[in-house]
Amino acid sequence: MSKFKTEIKLKGTVHYEVRDGVAVLTVDNPPVNPLSDGVRAGLFEGIANAEADTNVVGVVVTGKGRAFIAGADISEFGGEGDGHGLHTVFKNLEFCSKPVVAAINGLALGGGLETALCCNYRIASPSAFVGLPEVHLGLLPGAGGTQRLPRLTGPAEALKIMLSGAHVPAKKALSLGIIDSISENIIEDSIAFIKEKAANTSDHPLVRNMNDKVIEARGSENVLVEAQAMAAKTRKGQFAPGQIIKCVEAAINCDDFDEGLKKEAEYFMECLLHPQREAMIHIFFGERAASKIADVPKETPVMDIKKAGIIGSGTMGGGIAMCFANAGIPVHIIDQDADNLKRGMSVIEKNYDFMVGRGKLTSEQKDAVFGLISSSLDYKDLHDCDIAIEAVYENLDLKMDIFKTLDKHVKPGAILASNTSGLDIDAIASVTSRPELVVGTHFFSPANIMRLLEVVRGEQTSNETLATIMSVGKKIKKTAVVSLNAPGFIGNRMLFGYTAQANMLLLEGALPHQVDQALESFGLNMGPFRMMDLVGLDLGWRARKLGGKESPLHAKIGDSLCDNDRFGQKNAKGYYNYNEGSRAPNPAPENEETYEKISSENGFTRRDISDVEIVERCILALINEGADILSEGVAQKAADLDVVYINGYGFPIWRGGPMHHANAMGLDVVVKKLEEYAEKTGSDVYKPSQLLIKLANNGEKLGDAPAIEDRKEKLNFAMSSVANNF
Ligand code: 3HC
């Protein structure tokens, strides 16, 4: 094999080899072969070489490693485009004088599938996936995908694929007409195939000429209306989906293919320049960067997790067990109560049955995955687990007892993890003989669905333990973010300030549905009062009652509702009323008397509060607390906070998370607004974080956590459970 002499600074390359009269172009840009400048140059030159070589009768384009091509190089967006443009390369590919087959050896996503759609033929290996996931990045398939895919699958299926961003397995891609065949020996078969085609026909198909399916859709609005409904439901607030639909409309209605391409380019450019694109790409890289821990070397060994144990068969324990089983890792659940365990196992089975009912699993798959979950009442049965995760309710003494027992029964060298949402992981580790193997793994409910995993690093947690948990996190399809062992960790600490401010707005004159609507219009999945009703208003109230503590100002209304037997969704009345079996909130006018009484008892004259003030006060509280978390070194970088908030707390991805939102607002504006609210409310919550002031003065942005010397002093553990505070 010879390599092109691409310039050193170019990223990626394409190997060129002539085999049996066929030019084989192999994209090599590890780990997933994006179309970086070196790859574009390599394809350009490879096609030119194949054209020029009289011994070559056809061309095979393929990828090295596990991917065919994972798309355009995302890191190039927003920068200066260098070298050969994708459109030029694709044009040469599409109009190559010799027939071209894409040998799709693995993932063909975005520009990767678009490359294949410019080839005359497409053969995929059985394990390949194809898709156009640009929508996840605030983009649309901008290299012909919106015009070519509808020509193969019909506009309705193409819209589903582009609006969902789904990865379509080879078998389904074949049935949809995206690929022509599936082959186990992809390279050899593709070489033979293209040789045969070159010998027997000069009429090689081009997707651009396949117009039947788009013409068929002309004159009917149904397809586009359904796509709009799908986008409104699943991608609320996002800009790119509407652009994708407009592109497909052009594919349907433009007589001239190139006219459609022109429209696609125009709509693509609008996406590229839109702030949502920057926000969503920030999260793409943020999620990947979160798993890299600055002071844990890359080469740290990772333990092999072959079996997991779970302590507690409640909602969390069951959900966590499903995560492991879904990843093919056997898991054993123990509980101290036989009835609980039976109930817990039956809930898990019902969840799987539900998936079978929805066509997400076959019965055989369900049997296989559910068969990986065993259960018993005895700690001894956890002896051979490589990790044991405790998932009982939040009580430090109980957790410490459990860890003492686990330390006795689980084999030496195994990791002991706690699913605590706010308890001191060092206190828990201190009762074991292996504090270096103790770590917090805070899952979010429902654990089998929510993507966030907050990993809590104790004082003595070893690098190997951390590296293993980050790798397990990836295996069980979680986005893992590391927090130091500090009160509330990252997410719940930020949430605390945010919900407290929502409650203060209620005291000052706003109503729950007004606050919720304002924040939901901003993009949050669920406003704070709906969320508090979902979690249960009684958690903090009960803890305060038990401890004989006064209600803090922000909790006075919620506690008073609990005094009146209103606990939230669990008993169908809280800030809202709920109909039996429904989670839909209905206004509760009977609460207004309570709001007025408590406002006046605490010296507030209720006033009209604008939606702008509601959003600013709640979001600024998040940002300011986030900046403190960063300045204390509890989180490694601002993007970690964004990843936590998007994956665990329903913050809109298209705003890039609270810290990215602050950067987009401009930190000078953030500081000024904080100062204004500090003066207006007299609350310390709005006293601008020193970090924000410093960065704003220097014209800088929130990024990596600053270097810290007195971290330990700052991390004096103060809060036993965050749940007590709301
Ligand atoms: N560009 C640049 N880097 C990419 C990339 C891309 N398209 N896709 C992945 N990478 C990088 C990741 O950042 C990561 O880098 P790191 O190791 O330094 O953190 C590395 O490749 C491996 O990625 P993952 O950790 O995500 O590996 P996985 O195996 O978990 O997932 C994947 C692989 C499914 C390909 C996933 O990376 C992915 O979804 N990539 C994005 C695919 C995509 O969105 N393609 C469309 C791009 S936009 C486009 O093509 C526009 C066109 O229409 C004009």
JSON list of C-alpha atoms and ligand atoms in Angstrom, two decimals, residues 11 31-32 34 66 70-75 77 86 107 109-112 114 133-134 137 139-143 167 268 284-285 288 292 474, ligand 1:
[
{"chain": "A", "resi": 11, "resn": "LYS", "atom": "CA", "xyz": [-5.58, 15.39, 9.42]},
{"chain": "A", "resi": 31, "resn": "PRO", "atom": "CA", "xyz": [-10.80, 6.35, 15.53]},
{"chain": "A", "resi": 32, "resn": "VAL", "atom": "CA", "xyz": [-13.91, 6.92, 13.36]},
{"chain": "A", "resi": 34, "resn": "PRO", "atom": "CA", "xyz": [-14.24, 11.79, 9.87]},
{"chain": "A", "resi": 66, "resn": "ARG", "atom": "CA", "xyz": [-14.67, 0.16, 12.89]},
{"chain": "A", "resi": 70, "resn": "ALA", "atom": "CA", "xyz": [-18.43, 9.10, 10.77]},
{"chain": "A", "resi": 71, "resn": "GLY", "atom": "CA", "xyz": [-19.25, 12.34, 8.97]},
{"chain": "A", "resi": 72, "resn": "ALA", "atom": "CA", "xyz": [-17.71, 15.71, 8.40]},
{"chain": "A", "resi": 73, "resn": "ASP", "atom": "CA", "xyz": [-15.01, 16.65, 10.93]},
{"chain": "A", "resi": 74, "resn": "ILE", "atom": "CA", "xyz": [-17.09, 18.37, 13.59]},
{"chain": "A", "resi": 75, "resn": "SER", "atom": "CA", "xyz": [-14.09, 20.17, 15.03]},
{"chain": "A", "resi": 77, "resn": "PHE", "atom": "CA", "xyz": [-17.20, 23.74, 12.03]},
{"chain": "A", "resi": 86, "resn": "LEU", "atom": "CA", "xyz": [-16.64, 18.46, 0.45]},
{"chain": "A", "resi": 107, "resn": "LEU", "atom": "CA", "xyz": [-20.52, 3.35, 10.78]},
{"chain": "A", "resi": 109, "resn": "LEU", "atom": "CA", "xyz": [-22.93, 8.71, 9.45]},
{"chain": "A", "resi": 110, "resn": "GLY", "atom": "CA", "xyz": [-23.65, 12.22, 8.21]},
{"chain": "A", "resi": 111, "resn": "GLY", "atom": "CA", "xyz": [-21.11, 13.12, 5.53]},
{"chain": "A", "resi": 112, "resn": "GLY", "atom": "CA", "xyz": [-20.12, 9.41, 5.64]},
{"chain": "A", "resi": 114, "resn": "GLU", "atom": "CA", "xyz": [-23.53, 11.24, 2.04]},
{"chain": "A", "resi": 133, "resn": "PRO", "atom": "CA", "xyz": [-27.45, 12.47, 12.76]},
{"chain": "A", "resi": 134, "resn": "GLU", "atom": "CA", "xyz": [-26.59, 16.13, 11.99]},
{"chain": "A", "resi": 137, "resn": "LEU", "atom": "CA", "xyz": [-25.47, 19.06, 16.29]},
{"chain": "A", "resi": 139, "resn": "LEU", "atom": "CA", "xyz": [-27.22, 21.04, 11.63]},
{"chain": "A", "resi": 140, "resn": "LEU", "atom": "CA", "xyz": [-28.76, 19.39, 8.60]},
{"chain": "A", "resi": 141, "resn": "PRO", "atom": "CA", "xyz": [-27.13, 16.94, 6.20]},
{"chain": "A", "resi": 142, "resn": "GLY", "atom": "CA", "xyz": [-25.49, 19.57, 4.04]},
{"chain": "A", "resi": 143, "resn": "ALA", "atom": "CA", "xyz": [-23.65, 17.52, 1.44]},
{"chain": "A", "resi": 167, "resn": "HIS", "atom": "CA", "xyz": [-28.41, 4.91, 13.41]},
{"chain": "A", "resi": 268, "resn": "PHE", "atom": "CA", "xyz": [-27.30, 24.50, 5.91]},
{"chain": "A", "resi": 284, "resn": "PHE", "atom": "CA", "xyz": [-20.97, 16.91, 21.72]},
{"chain": "A", "resi": 285, "resn": "PHE", "atom": "CA", "xyz": [-17.37, 17.59, 22.69]},
{"chain": "A", "resi": 288, "resn": "ARG", "atom": "CA", "xyz": [-16.69, 13.26, 25.43]},
{"chain": "A", "resi": 292, "resn": "LYS", "atom": "CA", "xyz": [-11.30, 12.44, 30.65]},
{"chain": "A", "resi": 474, "resn": "LYS", "atom": "CA", "xyz": [-19.62, 4.24, 28.75]},
{"chain": "B", "resi": 1, "resn": "3HC", "atom": "N1", "xyz": [-15.72, 14.68, 13.69]},
{"chain": "B", "resi": 1, "resn": "3HC", "atom": "C1", "xyz": [-14.67, 14.84, 14.51]},
{"chain": "B", "resi": 1, "resn": "3HC", "atom": "N2", "xyz": [-14.42, 14.02, 15.55]},
{"chain": "B", "resi": 1, "resn": "3HC", "atom": "C2", "xyz": [-15.28, 13.01, 15.75]},
{"chain": "B", "resi": 1, "resn": "3HC", "atom": "C3", "xyz": [-16.38, 12.79, 14.92]},
{"chain": "B", "resi": 1, "resn": "3HC", "atom": "C4", "xyz": [-16.60, 13.67, 13.84]},
{"chain": "B", "resi": 1, "resn": "3HC", "atom": "N3", "xyz": [-17.60, 13.52, 12.99]},
{"chain": "B", "resi": 1, "resn": "3HC", "atom": "N4", "xyz": [-17.04, 11.71, 15.37]},
{"chain": "B", "resi": 1, "resn": "3HC", "atom": "C5", "xyz": [-16.38, 11.28, 16.45]},
{"chain": "B", "resi": 1, "resn": "3HC", "atom": "N5", "xyz": [-15.30, 12.04, 16.68]},
{"chain": "B", "resi": 1, "resn": "3HC", "atom": "C6", "xyz": [-14.29, 11.88, 17.72]},
{"chain": "B", "resi": 1, "resn": "3HC", "atom": "C7", "xyz": [-14.86, 12.10, 19.11]},
{"chain": "B", "resi": 1, "resn": "3HC", "atom": "O1", "xyz": [-14.83, 13.45, 19.46]},
{"chain": "B", "resi": 1, "resn": "3HC", "atom": "C8", "xyz": [-13.92, 11.25, 19.94]},
{"chain": "B", "resi": 1, "resn": "3HC", "atom": "O2", "xyz": [-12.75, 12.00, 20.12]},
{"chain": "B", "resi": 1, "resn": "3HC", "atom": "P1", "xyz": [-11.88, 11.83, 21.48]},
{"chain": "B", "resi": 1, "resn": "3HC", "atom": "O3", "xyz": [-11.49, 10.39, 21.53]},
{"chain": "B", "resi": 1, "resn": "3HC", "atom": "O4", "xyz": [-10.76, 12.78, 21.28]},
{"chain": "B", "resi": 1, "resn": "3HC", "atom": "O5", "xyz": [-12.80, 12.20, 22.59]},
{"chain": "B", "resi": 1, "resn": "3HC", "atom": "C9", "xyz": [-13.60, 10.07, 19.04]},
{"chain": "B", "resi": 1, "resn": "3HC", "atom": "O6", "xyz": [-13.89, 10.52, 17.71]},
{"chain": "B", "resi": 1, "resn": "3HC", "atom": "C10", "xyz": [-14.40, 8.84, 19.33]},
{"chain": "B", "resi": 1, "resn": "3HC", "atom": "O7", "xyz": [-15.77, 9.19, 19.40]},
{"chain": "B", "resi": 1, "resn": "3HC", "atom": "P2", "xyz": [-16.72, 8.60, 20.52]},
{"chain": "B", "resi": 1, "resn": "3HC", "atom": "O8", "xyz": [-16.06, 8.63, 21.84]},
{"chain": "B", "resi": 1, "resn": "3HC", "atom": "O9", "xyz": [-18.02, 9.30, 20.37]},
{"chain": "B", "resi": 1, "resn": "3HC", "atom": "O10", "xyz": [-16.82, 7.08, 20.06]},
{"chain": "B", "resi": 1, "resn": "3HC", "atom": "P3", "xyz": [-18.08, 6.14, 20.05]},
{"chain": "B", "resi": 1, "resn": "3HC", "atom": "O11", "xyz": [-17.61, 4.84, 19.56]},
{"chain": "B", "resi": 1, "resn": "3HC", "atom": "O12", "xyz": [-18.78, 6.18, 21.36]},
{"chain": "B", "resi": 1, "resn": "3HC", "atom": "O13", "xyz": [-19.09, 6.75, 18.99]},
{"chain": "B", "resi": 1, "resn": "3HC", "atom": "C11", "xyz": [-19.77, 7.72, 16.90]},
{"chain": "B", "resi": 1, "resn": "3HC", "atom": "C12", "xyz": [-18.74, 6.83, 17.63]},
{"chain": "B", "resi": 1, "resn": "3HC", "atom": "C13", "xyz": [-21.14, 7.03, 16.92]},
{"chain": "B", "resi": 1, "resn": "3HC", "atom": "C14", "xyz": [-19.29, 7.88, 15.49]},
{"chain": "B", "resi": 1, "resn": "3HC", "atom": "C15", "xyz": [-19.90, 9.08, 17.62]},
{"chain": "B", "resi": 1, "resn": "3HC", "atom": "O14", "xyz": [-18.60, 9.63, 17.80]},
{"chain": "B", "resi": 1, "resn": "3HC", "atom": "C16", "xyz": [-20.70, 10.09, 16.85]},
{"chain": "B", "resi": 1, "resn": "3HC", "atom": "O15", "xyz": [-21.90, 10.09, 16.97]},
{"chain": "B", "resi": 1, "resn": "3HC", "atom": "N6", "xyz": [-20.00, 10.96, 16.09]},
{"chain": "B", "resi": 1, "resn": "3HC", "atom": "C17", "xyz": [-20.68, 12.04, 15.40]},
{"chain": "B", "resi": 1, "resn": "3HC", "atom": "C18", "xyz": [-21.34, 11.55, 14.13]},
{"chain": "B", "resi": 1, "resn": "3HC", "atom": "C19", "xyz": [-21.98, 12.71, 13.44]},
{"chain": "B", "resi": 1, "resn": "3HC", "atom": "O16", "xyz": [-22.70, 13.49, 14.03]},
{"chain": "B", "resi": 1, "resn": "3HC", "atom": "N7", "xyz": [-21.72, 12.84, 12.15]},
{"chain": "B", "resi": 1, "resn": "3HC", "atom": "C20", "xyz": [-22.22, 13.97, 11.39]},
{"chain": "B", "resi": 1, "resn": "3HC", "atom": "C21", "xyz": [-21.21, 15.06, 11.42]},
{"chain": "B", "resi": 1, "resn": "3HC", "atom": "S1", "xyz": [-21.79, 16.55, 10.71]},
{"chain": "B", "resi": 1, "resn": "3HC", "atom": "C22", "xyz": [-21.77, 16.25, 9.06]},
{"chain": "B", "resi": 1, "resn": "3HC", "atom": "O17", "xyz": [-21.41, 15.19, 8.61]},
{"chain": "B", "resi": 1, "resn": "3HC", "atom": "C23", "xyz": [-22.22, 17.39, 8.20]},
{"chain": "B", "resi": 1, "resn": "3HC", "atom": "C24", "xyz": [-22.36, 17.01, 6.76]},
{"chain": "B", "resi": 1, "resn": "3HC", "atom": "O18", "xyz": [-23.71, 16.71, 6.52]},
{"chain": "B", "resi": 1, "resn": "3HC", "atom": "C25", "xyz": [-21.95, 18.12, 5.83]}
]
